[in-house]
Amino acid sequence: MRTPDVVVIGGGIAGASIAYEIAAHRSVVLLEAESALAMHTTARSAATWIPGHGTAAFRALTTASGPRFIALAEELDAPRFLSPRAVLWAAFDDDGERELELMLAERVGEPDVPARLTSAEARRLCPVLREPRAGALTENGADIDVMGLHQAFVRGLRRRGGEIRTGARIAAIERAGQDWRVRTTGGEEVTAPDVVDAAGAWADVVAGLAGVPPVGLQAYRRTIAIVPVPTPTGPLPMVSDPAERFYFKNEDPEGTTLLLSPGDETPLAPGDPKPDELDVALGLERVEEVTGLGLRSVRTAWAGLRTFAPDRSPVVGPWPEHPGFHFFAGQGGSGVESAPALAALGAAVVTGTSVPADIALSADQVAPVRAQM
């Protein structure tokens, strides 16, 4: 391996996006443990951009990512990454109504506050719903071409001179003077002043190999299923329970299939999760309960890991005692929808440049120091 300025560990959307952004300023080598990139959570995303979704930090990043998705498609000679799809928040019980009110109150004054809807208005937008008690609409949501976005970042990284190594599982990371020496299980070594730990659910594990304290990341399994619809629905908005107990959207314009999830969060160690049959059944049951579509069978199902810091906001940058080893982790359920802005923010932290003006966050707000608070 050549000697780069920065080693990025992890080839999912986090690693590919920040490596692309850093490569505009520094030479980069990206190391991925698996035989191919994006084999885990990135490839299993619900693939939706929802402005106003997540913690305050992620809301700022997701909003800033909207124009950046458009600019990136032009910059990387790619088809558009976003296809419009409204998101309907539908409350059917006390818990749903309470969470809906909290969501709306928390976002007052922000640019992407969902518009409150009556029950009748919610049903007009999504006629397959049974009578919801209340609703709200994120009109400017969109579906994301996740793999198209990831592949575009990879192409862009290579155009900027970045090097990508797959099958490069990390065995050890150690200080070598002012640099970090990274050794793979295959015996290859690469030394660089900066390491970016973008290993997703494995980020604390990778940090431990370097003798760097963990930031307290926890991975949770999330289950998604594709189910046939007996009577096609036609186009639908994405429908989500404000209490996050289900969501669904049609997978094709005719509405012959639905993508759905029970919104499960089962704590797991880093690994390759498989869908649990009970979670799949629960998702089917919850969506059938609010639609009455006659959902009975499952075409396919999968599970991914959503990894969060204790406060559920991203972790970007080094511990003060370990300069040059940068976390880029804790993207949770917002890693894809916030990727363009989060990568630009992360690259600014790693390279010591200014955070772009369109990103309403400072480096301190995402630093690892606050992750243990």
XYZ file of C-alpha atoms in Angstrom:
373
model
C 0.000 0.000 0.000
C 1.074 3.545 -0.663
C 1.339 5.945 2.283
C -1.725 8.212 2.370
C -2.641 11.222 4.462
C -5.807 9.541 5.781
C -6.950 5.948 6.290
C -10.744 5.480 6.336
C -11.967 2.235 7.910
C -15.353 1.055 6.649
C -16.848 0.955 3.157
C -20.536 1.604 3.824
C -22.254 4.928 3.171
C -20.382 6.534 6.089
C -16.908 5.529 4.942
C -17.509 6.092 1.229
C -19.035 9.548 1.737
C -16.413 10.953 4.102
C -13.572 9.413 2.081
C -14.923 11.195 -1.007
C -15.114 14.531 0.807
C -11.656 14.193 2.404
C -10.129 13.233 -0.952
C -10.779 16.782 -2.172
C -8.066 17.892 0.283
C -5.905 14.877 1.202
C -4.821 11.499 -0.182
C -7.050 8.671 1.091
C -6.974 4.882 1.408
C -10.283 3.211 2.334
C -10.140 -0.225 3.980
C -13.192 -2.525 4.029
C -13.237 -5.811 5.955
C -15.679 -7.590 3.633
C -15.064 -8.774 0.080
C -17.367 -6.039 -1.266
C -18.450 -2.591 -0.101
C -21.797 -1.807 1.566
C -22.687 -5.401 2.461
C -24.349 -4.600 5.788
C -26.621 -1.767 6.915
C -26.179 0.511 3.881
C -27.668 -2.096 1.550
C -30.606 -2.683 3.925
C -31.861 0.864 4.360
C -35.523 1.902 4.173
C -34.191 4.411 1.611
C -36.156 7.500 2.609
C -35.167 11.152 3.066
C -37.388 12.702 5.737
C -36.641 16.338 6.592
C -37.354 16.956 10.262
C -36.561 13.346 11.231
C -34.414 12.338 14.217
C -32.560 14.319 16.868
C -31.903 18.049 16.494
C -28.417 17.338 15.124
C -29.726 14.925 12.519
C -32.574 17.259 11.600
C -30.044 19.981 10.796
C -27.906 17.567 8.769
C -30.850 16.050 6.884
C -32.194 19.489 5.956
C -28.749 20.589 4.732
C -28.457 17.371 2.720
C -31.488 18.167 0.535
C -29.752 20.637 -1.829
C -26.537 18.635 -1.516
C -28.199 15.503 -2.974
C -29.015 17.559 -6.077
C -25.559 19.102 -6.300
C -23.839 15.730 -5.808
C -25.784 14.117 -8.648
C -24.492 16.840 -10.976
C -20.980 16.743 -9.528
C -20.717 12.957 -9.784
C -22.467 12.591 -13.177
C -25.177 10.458 -11.613
C -28.956 10.205 -12.058
C -30.915 12.028 -9.379
C -30.760 10.382 -5.958
C -34.150 11.602 -4.668
C -37.654 10.772 -5.909
C -40.469 12.724 -4.207
C -42.583 10.860 -1.655
C -44.551 12.567 1.092
C -44.437 11.113 4.616
C -47.708 10.834 6.527
C -47.471 10.579 10.312
C -50.647 8.781 11.440
C -51.658 8.389 15.101
C -54.154 5.679 15.996
C -54.016 5.566 19.813
C -52.987 7.535 22.905
C -49.286 6.758 22.481
C -49.347 7.777 18.845
C -51.147 11.046 19.585
C -48.769 11.867 22.430
C -45.677 11.255 20.293
C -47.168 13.249 17.431
C -47.713 16.249 19.703
C -44.175 15.966 21.087
C -42.737 15.760 17.572
C -44.601 18.851 16.404
C -43.759 20.838 19.549
C -40.063 19.960 19.362
C -39.775 21.213 15.789
C -41.471 24.609 16.203
C -39.394 27.245 14.423
C -37.473 24.728 12.323
C -37.663 24.749 8.507
C -39.249 21.302 8.099
C -42.086 21.128 10.634
C -44.742 18.607 9.508
C -48.127 20.168 8.745
C -50.870 19.086 11.146
C -53.748 17.152 9.533
C -57.220 16.159 10.593
C -58.231 12.516 10.460
C -60.215 13.144 7.273
C -57.262 14.888 5.612
C -54.968 11.986 6.502
C -57.388 9.505 4.959
C -57.691 11.548 1.772
C -53.906 11.386 1.396
C -53.823 7.653 2.119
C -57.250 6.085 1.451
C -56.126 2.612 2.568
C -55.917 3.776 6.207
C -58.547 3.014 8.775
C -59.679 6.111 10.711
C -56.607 7.692 12.369
C -57.120 9.992 15.330
C -54.709 12.618 14.031
C -51.964 13.097 11.502
C -49.206 15.310 10.141
C -47.539 15.569 6.757
C -43.913 15.976 5.698
C -44.704 16.996 2.146
C -41.127 17.324 0.854
C -39.911 13.807 1.731
C -38.345 11.527 -0.874
C -37.157 8.030 -1.636
C -33.374 7.693 -1.922
C -31.463 5.641 -4.496
C -29.165 4.347 -1.757
C -26.907 2.133 -3.817
C -26.751 4.713 -6.591
C -25.608 7.267 -4.011
C -23.044 4.900 -2.513
C -21.646 3.923 -5.918
C -21.419 7.569 -6.925
C -19.375 8.363 -3.807
C -17.096 5.424 -4.644
C -16.611 6.595 -8.239
C -15.972 10.121 -7.013
C -13.408 8.897 -4.498
C -11.513 7.033 -7.199
C -11.638 10.040 -9.520
C -9.991 12.069 -6.774
C -7.184 9.540 -6.535
C -8.507 7.581 -3.556
C -7.595 3.922 -3.165
C -10.057 1.240 -1.991
C -9.041 -2.105 -0.522
C -11.681 -4.780 0.187
C -11.022 -7.909 2.223
C -8.891 -5.713 4.498
C -10.061 -6.646 7.989
C -8.237 -4.679 10.674
C -5.992 -6.668 13.025
C -4.174 -3.876 14.879
C -3.816 -0.094 15.021
C -0.920 1.484 16.870
C 0.956 4.722 17.246
C 4.055 5.123 15.102
C 5.553 8.455 16.162
C 3.155 11.132 14.930
C 1.311 8.633 12.718
C -1.017 5.672 13.097
C 0.016 2.273 11.724
C -2.908 0.100 10.598
C -2.311 -3.618 10.022
C -4.796 -5.963 8.365
C -5.319 -9.670 9.068
C -3.691 -10.291 5.682
C -0.460 -8.731 6.957
C -0.652 -5.491 4.971
C 0.291 -2.267 6.729
C -0.542 1.349 6.017
C 0.649 4.357 7.986
C -0.985 7.765 8.018
C -1.296 10.821 10.286
C -5.097 10.429 10.431
C -7.433 7.474 10.772
C -11.210 7.786 10.324
C -13.209 5.079 12.094
C -16.344 4.752 9.937
C -16.954 1.105 10.784
C -20.617 1.434 11.759
C -21.638 -1.084 14.420
C -17.966 -2.087 14.720
C -16.674 1.461 15.374
C -16.073 0.958 19.109
C -14.412 -2.394 18.340
C -12.046 -0.711 15.882
C -11.317 2.024 18.427
C -10.404 -0.645 20.965
C -7.783 -2.050 18.578
C -6.151 1.397 18.667
C -6.340 1.717 22.450
C -8.912 4.497 22.025
C -11.829 4.623 24.523
C -15.251 3.636 23.165
C -17.997 6.217 22.759
C -20.729 3.866 23.976
C -22.225 2.827 20.654
C -25.098 0.341 20.666
C -26.396 -1.481 17.614
C -30.079 -2.375 17.271
C -31.717 -4.744 14.807
C -34.345 -3.263 12.490
C -36.530 -5.600 10.415
C -38.012 -4.845 6.990
C -40.305 -7.043 4.890
C -41.775 -6.895 1.400
C -45.374 -8.135 1.290
C -47.801 -8.574 -1.618
C -51.043 -6.574 -1.544
C -54.151 -8.540 -2.631
C -55.789 -5.453 -4.174
C -53.263 -2.955 -5.598
C -53.379 0.401 -3.858
C -51.850 2.709 -6.443
C -49.269 5.297 -5.287
C -49.174 6.003 -1.548
C -47.215 8.281 0.756
C -44.921 6.660 3.250
C -46.978 6.148 6.421
C -45.268 6.147 9.817
C -46.495 5.776 13.378
C -45.209 8.763 15.416
C -44.364 6.275 18.197
C -42.236 4.335 15.653
C -44.135 1.044 15.981
C -44.563 0.625 12.227
C -44.023 2.251 8.876
C -44.887 1.252 5.333
C -44.717 2.465 1.740
C -45.574 0.921 -1.616
C -42.651 -0.521 -3.537
C -44.067 -0.019 -7.038
C -46.293 2.632 -8.667
C -49.219 0.218 -8.962
C -49.066 -0.589 -5.250
C -48.869 -4.363 -5.646
C -46.323 -4.683 -2.827
C -45.570 -2.873 0.411
C -42.271 -2.365 2.214
C -43.025 -2.427 5.924
C -41.347 -2.574 9.316
C -42.493 -3.049 12.922
C -39.997 -0.370 13.994
C -38.192 -2.944 16.148
C -35.093 -2.091 18.176
C -33.445 -5.238 19.522
C -29.969 -4.612 21.022
C -27.352 -6.775 19.317
C -23.584 -7.135 19.180
C -21.987 -6.103 15.860
C -22.608 -8.763 13.249
C -24.760 -9.803 10.307
C -28.327 -9.878 11.686
C -31.084 -12.091 10.349
C -34.761 -11.149 10.480
C -36.700 -12.648 13.369
C -39.933 -14.355 12.294
C -41.836 -12.833 15.208
C -40.752 -9.312 14.241
C -41.779 -9.927 10.636
C -45.176 -11.187 11.811
C -45.539 -8.215 14.145
C -44.874 -5.766 11.311
C -47.460 -7.507 9.130
C -49.980 -7.465 11.978
C -49.499 -3.788 12.833
C -49.820 -2.579 9.241
C -52.831 -4.831 8.612
C -54.464 -3.428 11.755
C -54.305 0.171 10.473
C -55.096 -0.595 6.812
C -57.256 -3.696 6.496
C -55.540 -4.488 3.188
C -55.739 -8.249 3.715
C -51.983 -8.696 4.120
C -51.260 -12.360 4.732
C -47.904 -13.397 3.262
C -44.311 -12.184 3.054
C -42.303 -12.167 -0.151
C -38.934 -11.473 1.472
C -37.521 -9.993 4.680
C -34.197 -8.736 5.946
C -32.644 -7.029 8.954
C -29.987 -4.383 9.434
C -28.207 -2.759 12.351
C -28.870 0.846 13.332
C -26.070 2.049 15.614
C -26.560 4.912 18.077
C -24.477 6.903 20.533
C -26.151 7.364 23.945
C -27.795 10.649 22.879
C -28.658 9.327 19.391
C -26.699 12.033 17.585
C -23.630 11.428 15.394
C -20.110 11.190 16.806
C -17.452 12.916 14.710
C -13.830 13.628 15.618
C -11.131 12.510 18.072
C -10.884 12.202 21.808
C -8.502 14.990 22.925
C -5.983 12.415 24.217
C -5.895 10.550 20.893
C -5.296 13.108 18.136
C -5.527 11.825 14.603
C -7.932 8.968 15.391
C -11.352 10.256 14.341
C -14.724 8.664 14.974
C -17.297 8.989 12.214
C -20.047 6.909 13.745
C -23.435 6.766 15.431
C -25.484 7.515 12.320
C -28.357 5.367 13.612
C -31.390 5.423 11.346
C -30.328 8.640 9.578
C -26.998 7.708 8.033
C -28.164 7.738 4.416
C -30.570 10.680 4.552
C -27.937 12.875 6.254
C -24.917 11.514 4.349
C -24.084 14.480 2.079
C -23.997 17.072 4.867
C -22.583 14.753 7.533
C -19.687 13.769 5.266
C -18.908 17.420 4.551
C -18.961 18.159 8.285
C -16.757 15.146 9.032
C -14.246 16.087 6.350
C -14.006 19.597 7.813
C -13.253 18.128 11.249
C -10.586 15.738 9.922
C -8.860 18.287 7.686
C -9.163 21.210 10.112
C -11.111 23.347 7.647
C -14.244 25.397 8.286
C -17.627 23.696 8.584
C -19.636 24.653 5.462
C -22.010 27.562 6.052
C -25.119 25.588 5.056
C -24.623 23.116 7.938
C -26.150 24.533 11.111
C -23.910 22.560 13.476
C -20.480 23.119 14.994
C -17.770 20.503 15.363
C -18.204 20.667 19.157
C -21.827 19.541 18.882
C -20.823 16.195 17.387
C -17.472 15.659 19.155
C -16.913 12.390 21.086
C -16.436 14.307 24.349
C -20.196 14.833 24.712
C -20.986 11.194 23.894
C -20.441 10.121 27.518
C -22.474 12.976 29.008
